[in-house]
Amino acid sequence: AQSVTQPDIHITVSEGASLELRCNYSYGATPYLFWYVQSPGQGLQLLLKYFSGDTLVQGIKGFEAEFKRSQSSFNLRKPSVHWSDAAEYFCAVGGNNDMRFGAGTRLTVKP
Amino acid sequence: DGGITQSPKYLFRKEGQNVTLSCEQNLNHDAMYWYRQDPGQGLRLIYYSQIVNDFQKGDIAEGYSVSREKKESFPLTVTSAQKNPTAFYLCASMVGKSGNTIYFGEGSWLTVV
């Protein structure tokens, strides 16, 4: 069965600094990979997704992620973090029947 | 506007009572899902349905039940058998049966008092 690991529970970065959130997955075939963002008490919003093709995918709000098959990773990056990026971020892997989410990484942005 | 509507947003339940959370989508999506989210934790799959009149258990189905009588509706009942029902519940849907983007509702907070 597919699974997702987000090793960092909580990350704090300064506004303007770069960001990388880690995601590792386990899946027997080529996975469908997603990053979602959640503000407190709200649903999840899709940031970006990878299905096939170019391994570097661009998303909304200036985010990008790179699929690395050899490392089973799909890390999320942003070159310059804004205070409004503070939220919970979830990596997910989809297969034939359902989708599995990681435990999430909470991002705090310092002024 | 197209989207996924969950109701109620906040719900209080006494111990021993069943409660039903509503989820309606007008996106014409085939698949629908229910997830549970506990504070500081990720999403755990309760049930999912890929077609009308059919659904499958997820990882934590015990104490929950669902129905899928219509394509646009996928209500979740939290029964008295669920030992720790206080949580944030998220409904989601997806076009097709697999491999596409999942879209989420705004969630429902259930508190057992």
CSV table of C-alpha atoms in Angstrom, one decimal:
chain,number,residue,atom,x,y,z
A,1,ALA,CA,0.0,0.0,0.0
A,2,GLN,CA,1.2,3.5,-0.6
A,3,SER,CA,2.4,5.7,2.2
A,4,VAL,CA,3.8,9.1,2.7
A,5,THR,CA,6.4,10.4,5.2
A,6,GLN,CA,7.0,14.0,6.0
A,7,PRO,CA,10.0,14.0,8.4
A,8,ASP,CA,9.6,17.5,9.7
A,9,ILE,CA,6.7,18.2,12.0
A,10,HIS,CA,7.4,21.9,12.4
A,11,ILE,CA,9.7,24.3,10.5
A,12,THR,CA,10.4,27.9,11.2
A,13,VAL,CA,11.9,30.2,8.6
A,14,SER,CA,12.4,33.9,8.4
A,15,GLU,CA,10.4,36.0,6.0
A,16,GLY,CA,12.3,36.2,2.7
A,17,ALA,CA,14.3,33.1,3.3
A,18,SER,CA,14.1,30.0,1.1
A,19,LEU,CA,12.0,27.0,2.1
A,20,GLU,CA,12.2,23.3,1.5
A,21,LEU,CA,9.7,20.8,2.9
A,22,ARG,CA,10.5,17.2,2.6
A,23,CYS,CA,8.3,14.4,1.4
A,24,ASN,CA,9.1,10.7,0.9
A,25,TYR,CA,6.7,8.2,-0.5
A,26,SER,CA,6.3,4.5,-0.9
A,27,TYR,CA,4.5,3.2,-3.9
A,28,GLY,CA,4.9,0.2,-6.2
A,29,ALA,CA,4.3,2.0,-9.5
A,30,THR,CA,4.7,5.5,-10.8
A,31,PRO,CA,2.8,7.6,-8.2
A,32,TYR,CA,0.6,10.6,-8.6
A,33,LEU,CA,2.0,13.1,-6.1
A,34,PHE,CA,0.5,16.2,-4.6
A,35,TRP,CA,1.2,19.1,-2.2
A,36,TYR,CA,-1.7,20.7,-0.4
A,37,VAL,CA,-1.8,23.6,2.0
A,38,GLN,CA,-4.2,24.1,4.9
A,39,SER,CA,-5.0,27.2,6.9
A,40,PRO,CA,-6.3,26.7,10.4
A,41,GLY,CA,-9.8,25.3,10.5
A,42,GLN,CA,-10.1,25.2,6.7
A,43,GLY,CA,-10.1,22.6,4.0
A,44,LEU,CA,-7.0,21.8,1.9
A,45,GLN,CA,-6.0,23.7,-1.2
A,46,LEU,CA,-4.0,22.1,-4.0
A,47,LEU,CA,-0.6,23.8,-4.5
A,48,LEU,CA,0.8,21.5,-7.2
A,49,LYS,CA,0.7,18.0,-8.6
A,50,TYR,CA,2.9,15.5,-10.5
A,51,PHE,CA,1.5,12.9,-12.8
A,52,SER,CA,4.2,12.4,-15.4
A,53,GLY,CA,6.6,14.2,-17.6
A,54,ASP,CA,8.9,17.0,-16.4
A,55,THR,CA,10.0,16.2,-12.9
A,56,LEU,CA,10.1,19.8,-11.8
A,57,VAL,CA,6.5,21.1,-11.4
A,58,GLN,CA,5.4,24.6,-10.8
A,59,GLY,CA,2.4,25.4,-8.6
A,60,ILE,CA,0.5,28.4,-7.2
A,61,LYS,CA,1.9,31.0,-4.9
A,62,GLY,CA,5.4,30.6,-6.2
A,63,PHE,CA,5.9,27.0,-5.0
A,64,GLU,CA,7.6,24.3,-7.0
A,65,ALA,CA,8.4,20.6,-6.3
A,66,GLU,CA,10.8,18.1,-7.8
A,67,PHE,CA,10.0,14.4,-8.3
A,68,LYS,CA,13.1,12.3,-7.7
A,69,ARG,CA,12.3,8.6,-8.4
A,70,SER,CA,15.7,7.4,-7.2
A,71,GLN,CA,15.1,8.9,-3.8
A,72,SER,CA,11.3,8.4,-3.7
A,73,SER,CA,11.0,12.0,-2.8
A,74,PHE,CA,8.8,15.0,-3.8
A,75,ASN,CA,10.1,18.0,-1.9
A,76,LEU,CA,8.4,21.3,-2.0
A,77,ARG,CA,10.4,24.5,-2.4
A,78,LYS,CA,9.9,28.2,-2.4
A,79,PRO,CA,12.8,30.7,-3.0
A,80,SER,CA,11.4,33.5,-0.8
A,81,VAL,CA,8.8,32.9,1.9
A,82,HIS,CA,6.1,35.4,2.7
A,83,TRP,CA,4.4,35.8,6.1
A,84,SER,CA,1.1,34.6,4.4
A,85,ASP,CA,2.7,31.2,3.7
A,86,ALA,CA,2.4,30.2,7.4
A,87,ALA,CA,0.2,27.2,7.3
A,88,GLU,CA,0.2,23.4,7.4
A,89,TYR,CA,1.5,21.6,4.3
A,90,PHE,CA,0.6,18.1,3.3
A,91,CYS,CA,2.2,15.8,0.8
A,92,ALA,CA,0.0,13.1,-0.7
A,93,VAL,CA,0.3,10.1,-3.0
A,94,GLY,CA,-2.5,8.8,-5.1
A,95,GLY,CA,-2.9,5.4,-6.7
A,96,ASN,CA,-5.6,3.4,-8.2
A,97,ASN,CA,-8.2,3.6,-5.5
A,98,ASP,CA,-7.5,6.3,-3.0
A,99,MET,CA,-5.1,8.9,-1.7
A,100,ARG,CA,-2.8,8.8,1.3
A,101,PHE,CA,-1.5,11.9,3.1
A,102,GLY,CA,1.5,12.6,5.2
A,103,ALA,CA,1.2,13.8,8.7
A,104,GLY,CA,1.9,17.4,7.6
A,105,THR,CA,4.5,20.0,8.3
A,106,ARG,CA,3.6,23.1,10.1
A,107,LEU,CA,5.3,26.2,8.8
A,108,THR,CA,5.9,29.2,11.0
A,109,VAL,CA,7.3,32.4,9.4
A,110,LYS,CA,9.3,34.8,11.5
A,111,PRO,CA,9.2,38.5,10.7
B,1,ASP,CA,-20.4,28.1,-8.0
B,2,GLY,CA,-19.1,24.6,-8.2
B,3,GLY,CA,-17.7,23.0,-5.1
B,4,ILE,CA,-18.0,20.7,-2.1
B,5,THR,CA,-20.3,21.7,0.7
B,6,GLN,CA,-20.1,20.2,4.1
B,7,SER,CA,-22.6,20.8,6.9
B,8,PRO,CA,-22.8,21.6,9.6
B,9,LYS,CA,-19.5,23.5,10.2
B,10,TYR,CA,-19.6,22.9,13.9
B,11,LEU,CA,-21.5,20.1,15.7
B,12,PHE,CA,-21.8,19.1,19.3
B,13,ARG,CA,-22.9,15.6,20.2
B,14,LYS,CA,-23.6,13.9,23.5
B,15,GLU,CA,-21.9,10.6,24.1
B,16,GLY,CA,-23.9,7.6,22.9
B,17,GLN,CA,-25.6,9.6,20.1
B,18,ASN,CA,-25.2,9.0,16.4
B,19,VAL,CA,-24.6,12.1,14.2
B,20,THR,CA,-24.6,12.5,10.4
B,21,LEU,CA,-22.3,14.9,8.6
B,22,SER,CA,-23.4,16.0,5.2
B,23,CYS,CA,-21.3,16.3,2.1
B,24,GLU,CA,-22.7,17.5,-1.2
B,25,GLN,CA,-20.7,18.2,-4.4
B,26,ASN,CA,-21.9,19.8,-7.7
B,27,LEU,CA,-18.7,19.1,-9.6
B,28,ASN,CA,-20.0,15.9,-11.2
B,29,HIS,CA,-17.2,14.0,-9.6
B,30,ASP,CA,-17.3,10.2,-9.5
B,31,ALA,CA,-15.2,9.5,-6.4
B,32,MET,CA,-15.9,10.9,-2.9
B,33,TYR,CA,-13.9,10.5,0.3
B,34,TRP,CA,-14.1,11.1,4.0
B,35,TYR,CA,-11.0,11.9,6.0
B,36,ARG,CA,-10.5,12.5,9.7
B,37,GLN,CA,-8.0,15.0,11.0
B,38,ASP,CA,-6.9,15.2,14.6
B,39,PRO,CA,-5.0,18.2,16.0
B,40,GLY,CA,-1.4,18.1,14.8
B,41,GLN,CA,-1.9,15.0,12.8
B,42,GLY,CA,-2.4,14.2,9.2
B,43,LEU,CA,-5.5,13.0,7.3
B,44,ARG,CA,-6.7,9.5,7.8
B,45,LEU,CA,-9.0,7.9,5.4
B,46,ILE,CA,-12.4,6.7,6.8
B,47,TYR,CA,-14.3,5.6,3.7
B,48,TYR,CA,-14.3,6.3,0.0
B,49,SER,CA,-16.7,5.7,-2.9
B,50,GLN,CA,-15.9,5.5,-6.5
B,51,ILE,CA,-19.4,5.0,-7.9
B,52,VAL,CA,-23.0,5.3,-6.7
B,53,ASN,CA,-24.2,2.5,-4.4
B,54,ASP,CA,-20.6,1.3,-3.7
B,55,PHE,CA,-18.1,2.3,-1.1
B,56,GLN,CA,-15.0,0.9,0.6
B,57,LYS,CA,-13.5,1.1,4.0
B,58,GLY,CA,-10.4,3.2,4.6
B,59,ASP,CA,-7.9,2.9,7.3
B,60,ILE,CA,-10.1,3.9,10.2
B,61,ALA,CA,-13.7,2.8,9.3
B,62,GLU,CA,-14.7,1.3,12.6
B,63,GLY,CA,-17.5,3.3,14.3
B,64,TYR,CA,-18.4,5.1,11.1
B,65,SER,CA,-20.9,4.4,8.3
B,66,VAL,CA,-21.6,5.9,4.9
B,67,SER,CA,-24.0,5.7,2.0
B,68,ARG,CA,-23.8,6.8,-1.7
B,69,GLU,CA,-27.3,6.8,-3.0
B,70,LYS,CA,-26.7,9.8,-5.3
B,71,LYS,CA,-23.6,10.8,-7.2
B,72,GLU,CA,-23.5,14.2,-5.5
B,73,SER,CA,-24.0,13.1,-1.9
B,74,PHE,CA,-21.8,11.1,0.5
B,75,PRO,CA,-23.0,11.5,4.1
B,76,LEU,CA,-21.0,10.2,7.0
B,77,THR,CA,-22.6,8.9,10.2
B,78,VAL,CA,-20.5,8.8,13.3
B,79,THR,CA,-22.0,6.2,15.5
B,80,SER,CA,-21.8,5.7,19.2
B,81,ALA,CA,-19.4,2.9,18.6
B,82,GLN,CA,-16.7,5.4,17.6
B,83,LYS,CA,-14.7,5.8,20.8
B,84,ASN,CA,-13.0,9.1,20.1
B,85,PRO,CA,-15.2,11.0,17.7
B,86,THR,CA,-14.0,14.5,18.5
B,87,ALA,CA,-12.1,15.6,15.4
B,88,PHE,CA,-12.2,17.7,12.2
B,89,TYR,CA,-13.8,15.8,9.3
B,90,LEU,CA,-13.0,16.6,5.7
B,91,CYS,CA,-15.0,15.5,2.7
B,92,ALA,CA,-13.4,15.4,-0.7
B,93,SER,CA,-14.1,14.4,-4.3
B,94,MET,CA,-12.3,13.6,-7.5
B,95,VAL,CA,-13.2,13.3,-11.1
B,96,GLY,CA,-12.8,9.8,-12.3
B,97,LYS,CA,-11.8,6.9,-10.1
B,98,SER,CA,-8.1,7.4,-9.7
B,99,GLY,CA,-5.1,9.5,-10.5
B,100,ASN,CA,-6.6,12.9,-10.4
B,101,THR,CA,-6.7,15.8,-8.1
B,102,ILE,CA,-8.8,15.6,-5.0
B,103,TYR,CA,-10.8,18.7,-4.0
B,104,PHE,CA,-11.8,19.3,-0.4
B,105,GLY,CA,-14.7,20.8,1.4
B,106,GLU,CA,-14.2,23.3,4.2
B,107,GLY,CA,-14.6,20.6,6.9
B,108,SER,CA,-16.8,20.0,9.9
B,109,TRP,CA,-15.8,20.2,13.5
B,110,LEU,CA,-17.4,17.5,15.7
B,111,THR,CA,-17.1,17.8,19.4
B,112,VAL,CA,-18.5,15.2,21.8
B,113,VAL,CA,-19.6,16.6,25.1
